[in-house]
Amino acid sequence: MKSNVRSIRKQRRYSEEFKRRLVSDFEKGKFSVPQLEKLHGVPHATIYRWIYKFSIFNESGFRVIEMKDSSNKKMKELEARVKELERTVGRKQIMIDYLEKMMEIAKDELDIDIKKNFGTPQSNGSGKTNKK
């Protein structure tokens, strides 16, 4: 026999400050509703209810519509930025490796320890200049 057993969900209470912070994050475009749902474990219907209740746009007669394309576009832009920064770091690391190899060659062939050679005489340049 199958019994009609329903699981009872524990009702959670959230502070008004928490609700307003989530709505503010949504309005500023920091997070989409699905992202807030995953991040905080709050059902999306509850978040939409808070948006309807606490949103500054609701007071002005605006209708809040989340554009999924815009959140996807923002995510793609951020991923592109991360890839660009990773390429930059890679180029800098190659330059560091190159310069370290050059210092190693200078030490081996010319007996000059560039890293620790503090006794190098200063260049006189073009000579002293007289101040008037």
mmCIF file of C-alpha atoms in Angstrom:
data_model
loop_
_atom_site.group_PDB
_atom_site.id
_atom_site.type_symbol
_atom_site.label_atom_id
_atom_site.label_comp_id
_atom_site.label_asym_id
_atom_site.label_seq_id
_atom_site.Cartn_x
_atom_site.Cartn_y
_atom_site.Cartn_z
ATOM 1 C CA MET A 1 0.000 0.000 0.000
ATOM 2 C CA LYS A 2 1.169 3.417 -0.859
ATOM 3 C CA SER A 3 0.542 6.065 1.659
ATOM 4 C CA ASN A 4 0.075 9.687 0.861
ATOM 5 C CA VAL A 5 2.999 11.035 2.808
ATOM 6 C CA ARG A 6 4.024 14.573 2.160
ATOM 7 C CA SER A 7 7.336 15.936 3.174
ATOM 8 C CA ILE A 8 7.003 18.893 5.450
ATOM 9 C CA ARG A 9 9.324 21.720 4.622
ATOM 10 C CA LYS A 10 10.723 23.705 7.448
ATOM 11 C CA GLN A 11 9.560 27.261 7.120
ATOM 12 C CA ARG A 12 12.436 29.675 7.235
ATOM 13 C CA ARG A 13 12.240 33.286 8.293
ATOM 14 C CA TYR A 14 14.481 35.910 6.767
ATOM 15 C CA SER A 15 15.181 39.351 8.152
ATOM 16 C CA GLU A 16 13.945 42.368 6.240
ATOM 17 C CA GLU A 17 17.547 43.553 5.903
ATOM 18 C CA PHE A 18 18.482 40.269 4.189
ATOM 19 C CA LYS A 19 15.500 40.537 1.843
ATOM 20 C CA ARG A 20 16.334 44.131 0.924
ATOM 21 C CA ARG A 21 19.998 43.236 0.358
ATOM 22 C CA LEU A 22 19.040 40.476 -2.096
ATOM 23 C CA VAL A 23 16.641 42.812 -3.928
ATOM 24 C CA SER A 24 19.340 45.502 -4.033
ATOM 25 C CA ASP A 25 21.882 43.040 -5.478
ATOM 26 C CA PHE A 26 19.336 42.069 -8.139
ATOM 27 C CA GLU A 27 18.497 45.704 -8.994
ATOM 28 C CA LYS A 28 22.177 46.656 -9.307
ATOM 29 C CA GLY A 29 22.709 43.748 -11.692
ATOM 30 C CA LYS A 30 25.234 41.992 -9.471
ATOM 31 C CA PHE A 31 23.273 38.727 -9.512
ATOM 32 C CA SER A 32 20.346 37.247 -11.390
ATOM 33 C CA VAL A 33 17.467 35.533 -9.586
ATOM 34 C CA PRO A 34 18.774 32.005 -10.370
ATOM 35 C CA GLN A 35 22.218 33.020 -9.084
ATOM 36 C CA LEU A 36 20.705 34.397 -5.861
ATOM 37 C CA GLU A 37 18.659 31.215 -5.519
ATOM 38 C CA LYS A 38 21.753 29.016 -5.740
ATOM 39 C CA LEU A 39 23.906 31.312 -3.621
ATOM 40 C CA HIS A 40 21.520 31.688 -0.682
ATOM 41 C CA GLY A 41 19.256 28.638 -1.032
ATOM 42 C CA VAL A 42 16.115 30.754 -1.262
ATOM 43 C CA PRO A 43 13.402 29.616 -3.717
ATOM 44 C CA HIS A 44 13.091 31.791 -6.818
ATOM 45 C CA ALA A 45 9.394 32.430 -6.189
ATOM 46 C CA THR A 46 10.268 33.888 -2.795
ATOM 47 C CA ILE A 47 12.915 36.144 -4.339
ATOM 48 C CA TYR A 48 10.446 37.383 -6.965
ATOM 49 C CA ARG A 49 7.940 38.101 -4.186
ATOM 50 C CA TRP A 50 10.588 40.159 -2.352
ATOM 51 C CA ILE A 51 11.425 42.016 -5.563
ATOM 52 C CA TYR A 52 7.755 42.873 -6.006
ATOM 53 C CA LYS A 53 7.511 44.005 -2.385
ATOM 54 C CA PHE A 54 10.824 45.869 -1.850
ATOM 55 C CA SER A 55 11.933 47.007 -5.300
ATOM 56 C CA ILE A 56 12.401 50.731 -5.889
ATOM 57 C CA PHE A 57 11.163 50.201 -9.438
ATOM 58 C CA ASN A 58 7.839 48.867 -8.187
ATOM 59 C CA GLU A 59 7.046 52.200 -6.534
ATOM 60 C CA SER A 60 7.563 54.073 -9.791
ATOM 61 C CA GLY A 61 5.175 51.869 -11.752
ATOM 62 C CA PHE A 62 7.912 49.917 -13.542
ATOM 63 C CA ARG A 63 7.598 46.265 -14.290
ATOM 64 C CA VAL A 64 10.739 44.320 -13.410
ATOM 65 C CA ILE A 65 11.678 41.807 -16.080
ATOM 66 C CA GLU A 66 14.868 39.840 -15.847
ATOM 67 C CA MET A 67 16.622 39.485 -19.158
ATOM 68 C CA LYS A 68 18.335 36.108 -19.234
ATOM 69 C CA ASP A 69 20.367 37.196 -22.231
ATOM 70 C CA SER A 70 21.803 40.123 -20.298
ATOM 71 C CA SER A 71 22.983 37.917 -17.436
ATOM 72 C CA ASN A 72 24.466 35.452 -19.934
ATOM 73 C CA LYS A 73 26.092 38.329 -21.801
ATOM 74 C CA LYS A 74 27.570 39.688 -18.574
ATOM 75 C CA MET A 75 28.895 36.246 -17.670
ATOM 76 C CA LYS A 76 30.509 35.868 -21.111
ATOM 77 C CA GLU A 77 32.092 39.328 -20.796
ATOM 78 C CA LEU A 78 33.540 38.395 -17.414
ATOM 79 C CA GLU A 79 34.860 35.088 -18.771
ATOM 80 C CA ALA A 80 36.485 36.939 -21.684
ATOM 81 C CA ARG A 81 38.087 39.366 -19.213
ATOM 82 C CA VAL A 82 39.453 36.456 -17.161
ATOM 83 C CA LYS A 83 40.938 34.866 -20.297
ATOM 84 C CA GLU A 84 42.514 38.187 -21.283
ATOM 85 C CA LEU A 85 44.073 38.567 -17.827
ATOM 86 C CA GLU A 86 45.338 34.974 -17.925
ATOM 87 C CA ARG A 87 47.020 35.675 -21.280
ATOM 88 C CA THR A 88 48.610 38.826 -19.831
ATOM 89 C CA VAL A 89 49.910 36.902 -16.825
ATOM 90 C CA GLY A 90 51.285 34.241 -19.174
ATOM 91 C CA ARG A 91 53.151 36.835 -21.241
ATOM 92 C CA LYS A 92 54.591 38.423 -18.095
ATOM 93 C CA GLN A 93 55.711 35.020 -16.824
ATOM 94 C CA ILE A 94 57.474 34.334 -20.136
ATOM 95 C CA MET A 95 59.258 37.698 -19.831
ATOM 96 C CA ILE A 96 60.316 36.897 -16.252
ATOM 97 C CA ASP A 97 61.649 33.482 -17.315
ATOM 98 C CA TYR A 98 63.542 35.111 -20.206
ATOM 99 C CA LEU A 99 65.158 37.742 -17.974
ATOM 100 C CA GLU A 100 66.115 35.159 -15.354
ATOM 101 C CA LYS A 101 67.754 33.060 -18.077
ATOM 102 C CA MET A 102 69.652 36.137 -19.314
ATOM 103 C CA MET A 103 70.911 36.797 -15.772
ATOM 104 C CA GLU A 104 71.990 33.161 -15.491
ATOM 105 C CA ILE A 105 73.889 33.379 -18.803
ATOM 106 C CA ALA A 106 75.539 36.640 -17.690
ATOM 107 C CA LYS A 107 76.643 34.955 -14.473
ATOM 108 C CA ASP A 108 78.015 31.860 -16.245
ATOM 109 C CA GLU A 109 79.774 33.548 -19.174
ATOM 110 C CA LEU A 110 80.767 36.945 -17.775
ATOM 111 C CA ASP A 111 81.094 36.076 -14.077
ATOM 112 C CA ILE A 112 78.677 38.876 -13.199
ATOM 113 C CA ASP A 113 76.083 38.128 -10.559
ATOM 114 C CA ILE A 114 73.451 40.694 -11.477
ATOM 115 C CA LYS A 115 71.178 39.771 -8.584
ATOM 116 C CA LYS A 116 73.799 40.314 -5.861
ATOM 117 C CA ASN A 117 76.286 42.746 -7.391
ATOM 118 C CA PHE A 118 75.918 45.869 -5.268
ATOM 119 C CA GLY A 119 79.468 47.125 -5.851
ATOM 120 C CA THR A 120 78.928 48.251 -9.425
ATOM 121 C CA PRO A 121 80.350 51.750 -9.856
ATOM 122 C CA GLN A 122 77.818 54.398 -10.769
ATOM 123 C CA SER A 123 77.930 55.887 -14.220
ATOM 124 C CA ASN A 124 79.264 59.446 -14.449
ATOM 125 C CA GLY A 125 76.933 60.065 -17.331
ATOM 126 C CA SER A 126 77.861 63.195 -19.245
ATOM 127 C CA GLY A 127 79.828 64.658 -16.368
ATOM 128 C CA LYS A 128 79.026 67.234 -13.739
ATOM 129 C CA THR A 129 76.787 70.137 -14.523
ATOM 130 C CA ASN A 130 77.291 73.513 -12.960
ATOM 131 C CA LYS A 131 74.311 75.074 -11.319
ATOM 132 C CA LYS A 132 73.850 78.778 -11.823
#
